[in-house]
Coordinates of C-alpha atoms (C1' of nucleotides) in Angstrom, one line a residue:
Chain X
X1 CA 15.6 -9.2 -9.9
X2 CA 14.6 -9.3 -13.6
X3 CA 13.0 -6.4 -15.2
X4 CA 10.5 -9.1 -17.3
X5 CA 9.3 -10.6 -13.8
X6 CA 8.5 -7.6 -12.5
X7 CA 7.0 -6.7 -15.1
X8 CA 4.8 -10.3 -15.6
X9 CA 3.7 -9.6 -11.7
X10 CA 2.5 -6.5 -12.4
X11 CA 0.4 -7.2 -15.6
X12 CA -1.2 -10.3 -14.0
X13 CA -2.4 -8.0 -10.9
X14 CA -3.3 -5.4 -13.6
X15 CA -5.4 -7.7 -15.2
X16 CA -6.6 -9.5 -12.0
X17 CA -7.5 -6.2 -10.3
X18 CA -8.1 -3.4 -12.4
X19 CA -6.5 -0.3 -12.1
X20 CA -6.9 0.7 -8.4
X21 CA -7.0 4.9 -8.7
X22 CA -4.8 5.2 -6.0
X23 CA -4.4 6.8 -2.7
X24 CA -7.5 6.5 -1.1
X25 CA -7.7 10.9 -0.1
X26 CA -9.1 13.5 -1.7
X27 CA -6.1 16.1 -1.5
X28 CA -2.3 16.1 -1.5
X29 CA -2.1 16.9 2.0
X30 CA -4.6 14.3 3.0
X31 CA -2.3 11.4 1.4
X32 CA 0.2 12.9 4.2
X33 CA -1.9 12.3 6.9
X34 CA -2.8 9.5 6.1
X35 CA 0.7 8.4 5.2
X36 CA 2.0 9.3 9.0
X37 CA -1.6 7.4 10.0
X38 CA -1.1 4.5 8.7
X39 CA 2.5 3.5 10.1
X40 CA 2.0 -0.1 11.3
X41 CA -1.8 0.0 11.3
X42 CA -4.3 -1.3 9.0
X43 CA -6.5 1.7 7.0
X44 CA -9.7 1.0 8.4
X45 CA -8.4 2.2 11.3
X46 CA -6.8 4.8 10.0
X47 CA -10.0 5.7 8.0
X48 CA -11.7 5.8 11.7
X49 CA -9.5 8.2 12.7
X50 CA -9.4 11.0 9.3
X51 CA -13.1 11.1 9.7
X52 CA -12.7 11.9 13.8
X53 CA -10.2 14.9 12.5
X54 CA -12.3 16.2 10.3
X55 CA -14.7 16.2 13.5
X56 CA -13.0 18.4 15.1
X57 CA -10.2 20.6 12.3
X58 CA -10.3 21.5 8.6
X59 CA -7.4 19.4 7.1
X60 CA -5.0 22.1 6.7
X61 CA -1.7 22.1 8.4
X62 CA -1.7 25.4 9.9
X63 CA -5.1 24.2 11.4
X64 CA -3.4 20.9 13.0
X65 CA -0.6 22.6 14.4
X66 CA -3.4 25.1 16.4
X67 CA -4.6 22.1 17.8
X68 CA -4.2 21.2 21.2
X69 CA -2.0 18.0 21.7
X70 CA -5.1 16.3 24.0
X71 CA -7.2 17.1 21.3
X72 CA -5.0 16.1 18.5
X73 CA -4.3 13.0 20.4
X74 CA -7.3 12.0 21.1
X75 CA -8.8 12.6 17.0
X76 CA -6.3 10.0 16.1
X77 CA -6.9 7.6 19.2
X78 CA -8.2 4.9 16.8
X79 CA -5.3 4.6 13.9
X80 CA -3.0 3.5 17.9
X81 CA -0.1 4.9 19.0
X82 CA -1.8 8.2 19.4
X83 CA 0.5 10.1 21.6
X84 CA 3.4 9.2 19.2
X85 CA 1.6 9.8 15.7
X86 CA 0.1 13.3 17.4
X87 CA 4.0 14.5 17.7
X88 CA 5.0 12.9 14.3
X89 CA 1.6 14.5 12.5
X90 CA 2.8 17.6 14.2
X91 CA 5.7 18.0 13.2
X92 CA 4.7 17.2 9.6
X93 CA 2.5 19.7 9.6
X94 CA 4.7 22.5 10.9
X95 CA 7.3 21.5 8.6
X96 CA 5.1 22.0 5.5
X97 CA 4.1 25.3 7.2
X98 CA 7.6 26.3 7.9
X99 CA 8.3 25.6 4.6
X100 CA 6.1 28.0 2.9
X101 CA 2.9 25.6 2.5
X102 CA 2.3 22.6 0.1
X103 CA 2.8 25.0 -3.4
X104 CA 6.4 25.5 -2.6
X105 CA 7.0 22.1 -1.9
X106 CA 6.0 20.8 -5.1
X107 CA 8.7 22.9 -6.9
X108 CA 11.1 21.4 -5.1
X109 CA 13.3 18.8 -7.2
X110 CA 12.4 14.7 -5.9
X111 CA 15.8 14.3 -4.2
X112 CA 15.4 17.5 -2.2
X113 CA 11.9 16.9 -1.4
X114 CA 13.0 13.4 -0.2
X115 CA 16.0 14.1 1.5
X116 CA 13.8 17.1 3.4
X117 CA 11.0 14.7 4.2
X118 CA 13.5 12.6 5.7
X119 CA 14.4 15.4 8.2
X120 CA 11.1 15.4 9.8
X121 CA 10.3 13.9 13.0
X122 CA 8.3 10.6 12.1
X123 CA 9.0 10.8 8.6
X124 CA 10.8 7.7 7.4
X125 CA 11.7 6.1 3.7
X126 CA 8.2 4.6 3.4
X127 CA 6.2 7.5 4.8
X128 CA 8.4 9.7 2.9
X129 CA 7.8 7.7 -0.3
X130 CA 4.2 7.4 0.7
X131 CA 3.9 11.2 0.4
X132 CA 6.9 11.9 -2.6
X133 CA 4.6 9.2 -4.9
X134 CA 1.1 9.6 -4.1
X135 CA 0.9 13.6 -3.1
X136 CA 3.6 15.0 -5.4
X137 CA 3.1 12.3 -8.3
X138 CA 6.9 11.4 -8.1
X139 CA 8.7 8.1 -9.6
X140 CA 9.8 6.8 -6.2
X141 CA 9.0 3.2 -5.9
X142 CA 7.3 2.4 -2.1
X143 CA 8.5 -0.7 -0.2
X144 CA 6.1 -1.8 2.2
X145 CA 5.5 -4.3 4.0
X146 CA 3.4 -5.7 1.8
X147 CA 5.9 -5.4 -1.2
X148 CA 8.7 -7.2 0.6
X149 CA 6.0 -10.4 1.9
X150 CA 5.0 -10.9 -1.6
X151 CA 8.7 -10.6 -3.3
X152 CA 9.9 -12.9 -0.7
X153 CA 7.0 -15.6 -1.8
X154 CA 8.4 -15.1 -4.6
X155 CA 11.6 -15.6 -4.4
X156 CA 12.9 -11.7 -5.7
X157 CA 13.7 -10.7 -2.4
X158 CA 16.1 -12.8 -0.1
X159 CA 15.6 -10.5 2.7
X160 CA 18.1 -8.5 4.9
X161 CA 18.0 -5.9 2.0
X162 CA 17.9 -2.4 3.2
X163 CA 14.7 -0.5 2.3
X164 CA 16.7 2.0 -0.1
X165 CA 18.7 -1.2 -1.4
X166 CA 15.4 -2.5 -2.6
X167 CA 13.7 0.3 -3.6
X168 CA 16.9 0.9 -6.0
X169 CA 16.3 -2.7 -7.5
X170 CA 12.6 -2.1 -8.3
X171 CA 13.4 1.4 -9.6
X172 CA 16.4 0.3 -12.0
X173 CA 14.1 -2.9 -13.3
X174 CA 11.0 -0.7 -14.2
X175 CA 10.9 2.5 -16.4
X176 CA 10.8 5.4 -14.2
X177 CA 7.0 6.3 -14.5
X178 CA 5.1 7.7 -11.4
X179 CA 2.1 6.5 -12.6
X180 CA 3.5 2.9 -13.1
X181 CA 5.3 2.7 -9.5
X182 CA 1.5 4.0 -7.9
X183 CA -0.6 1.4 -9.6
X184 CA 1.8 -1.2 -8.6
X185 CA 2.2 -0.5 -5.3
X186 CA -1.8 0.0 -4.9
X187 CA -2.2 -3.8 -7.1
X188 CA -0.1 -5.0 -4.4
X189 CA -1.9 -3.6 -1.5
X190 CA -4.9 -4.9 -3.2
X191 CA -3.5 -8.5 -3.9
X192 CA -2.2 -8.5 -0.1
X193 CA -5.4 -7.6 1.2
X194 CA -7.3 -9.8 -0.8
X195 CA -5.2 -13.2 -0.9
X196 CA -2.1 -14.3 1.2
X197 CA -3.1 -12.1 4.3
X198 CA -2.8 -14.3 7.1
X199 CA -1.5 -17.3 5.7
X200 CA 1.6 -18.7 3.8
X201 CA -0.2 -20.5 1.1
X202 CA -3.2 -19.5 0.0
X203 CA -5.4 -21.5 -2.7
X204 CA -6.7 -18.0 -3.9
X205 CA -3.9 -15.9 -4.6
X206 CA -3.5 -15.2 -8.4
X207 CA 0.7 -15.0 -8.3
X208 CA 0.8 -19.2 -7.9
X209 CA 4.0 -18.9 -7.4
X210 CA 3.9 -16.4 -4.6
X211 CA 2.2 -19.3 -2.2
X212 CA 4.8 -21.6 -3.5
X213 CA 7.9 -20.1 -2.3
X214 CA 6.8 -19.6 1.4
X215 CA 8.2 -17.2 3.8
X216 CA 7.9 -16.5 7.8
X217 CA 8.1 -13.6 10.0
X218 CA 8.8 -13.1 13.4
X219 CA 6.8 -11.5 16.0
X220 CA 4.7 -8.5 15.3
X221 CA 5.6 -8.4 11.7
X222 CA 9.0 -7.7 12.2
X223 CA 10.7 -7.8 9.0
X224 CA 13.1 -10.9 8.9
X225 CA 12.3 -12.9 6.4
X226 CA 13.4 -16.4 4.8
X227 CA 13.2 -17.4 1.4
X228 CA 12.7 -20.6 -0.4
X229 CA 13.1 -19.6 -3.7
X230 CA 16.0 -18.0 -5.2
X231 CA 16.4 -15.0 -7.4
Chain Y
dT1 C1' -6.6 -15.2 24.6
dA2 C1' -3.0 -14.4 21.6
dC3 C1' -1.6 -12.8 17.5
dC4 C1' -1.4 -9.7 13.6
dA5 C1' -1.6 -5.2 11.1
dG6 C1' 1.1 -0.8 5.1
dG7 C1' 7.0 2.2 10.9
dA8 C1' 10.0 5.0 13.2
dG9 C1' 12.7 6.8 16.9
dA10 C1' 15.2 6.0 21.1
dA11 C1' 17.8 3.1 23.9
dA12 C1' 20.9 -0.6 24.5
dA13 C1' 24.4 -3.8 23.1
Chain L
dT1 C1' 26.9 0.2 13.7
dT2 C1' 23.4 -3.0 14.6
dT3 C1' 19.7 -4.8 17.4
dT4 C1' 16.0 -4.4 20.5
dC5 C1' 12.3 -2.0 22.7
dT6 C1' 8.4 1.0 22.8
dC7 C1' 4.3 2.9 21.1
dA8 C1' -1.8 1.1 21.0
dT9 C1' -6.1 0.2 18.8
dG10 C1' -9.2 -3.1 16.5
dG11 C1' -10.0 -7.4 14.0
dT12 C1' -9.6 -12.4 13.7

DNA sequence: TACCAGGAGAAAA
DNA sequence: TTTTCTCATGGT
């Protein structure tokens, strides 16, 4: 993957888009709610569900952990998979409260506070970069599913890559800026939701080239992916 | 009606 | 070690 195309992406969504202020929450902790919410769902859902927490808790972790598990449960009912994301927002929480609360954590170094993420129950490399980039402002660059459909259009990403293989391409091609890797992953969110959603080639999309390489998936989004194009 | 949508953990092979 | 299955609601 070429630093300069990476970088020619990125200033043609810039300039398509605008900056995008990115994540959509209001506090640290709130970007790792939403980060555990949004696993696999789409974030008017999980938008449905914050404001049916805030119904019933202040967003504060020790507050979520007092909360019953049917009650818990049953706040998040409309992000899905409720009964799993109640244990995996659970144990978030009482992870950041074991830990000493969200000040301590943000004097931890970004490999530690990665590595520890990891640890958690739920917590895996995109939720973990979810929360390491957007609530402690770290240079750790997310791949979603959204990054790897639009690098596969266009041809950067052949597919089969591990998730830390890939996030180590983008990271050595890019100057290591936090604020760079946030407004790129929120351009591509934006471009995703926007343009090439729900079909291969898309007569809107601003990246051309991103309809012309083509791509499919298998069921349920799963990530296997073919590429036209090459690198 | 069927498929898709910003994963991750557990079980099976 | 790798692959497959499971979890679930809401929109198209």
């Amino acid at each position: 993957m070429k630093a300069r195309d990476l970088v020619s992406v990125y200033r043609d969504l810039l300039a398509h888009y605008g900056p995008r202020h990115w994540w959509p929450a209001d506090t640290p902790f709130e970007v790792m709610v939403g980060a555990v919410l949004t696993q696999n769902t789409s974030w008017t859902n999980v938008e449905r569900a914050l404001d049916r927490l805030r119904g019933v808790v202040v967003l504060e972790p020790r507050a979520i952990v007092a909360l019953p598990v049917d009650v818990l449960a049953d706040a998040l009912r409309p992000a899905g998979y409720y009964n799993v994301k109640e244990r995996r927002l659970r144990a978030l929480c009482q992870w950041v409260v074991d830990r000493g609360g969200l000040e301590t954590l943000h004097r931890m170094e970004t490999r530690a506070l990665r590595t520890a993420l990891l640890g958690v129950h739920g917590v895996g490399p995109e939720t973990a970069d979810d929360i390491v980039l957007y609530a402690f402002g770290r240079p750790v660059f997310v791949i979603d599913a959204y990054t790897r459909r639009l690098f596969a259009r266009l041809g950067f990403v052949r597919g089969q890559e591990t998730y830390e293989g890939l996030r180590a391409r983008f990271e050595r091609a890019l100057p290591r800026d936090a604020a760079l890797y946030n407004e790129y992953h929120a351009l591509i969110v934006e471009h995703a939701k926007t343009t090439c959603r729900t079909k291969p080639v898309c007569d809107a999309c601003i990246l051309r080239a991103c309809c012309r390489a083509g791509s499919s998936f298998g069921r349920r989004g799963r990530k296997r992916v073919t590429v036209i194009a090459g690198e």
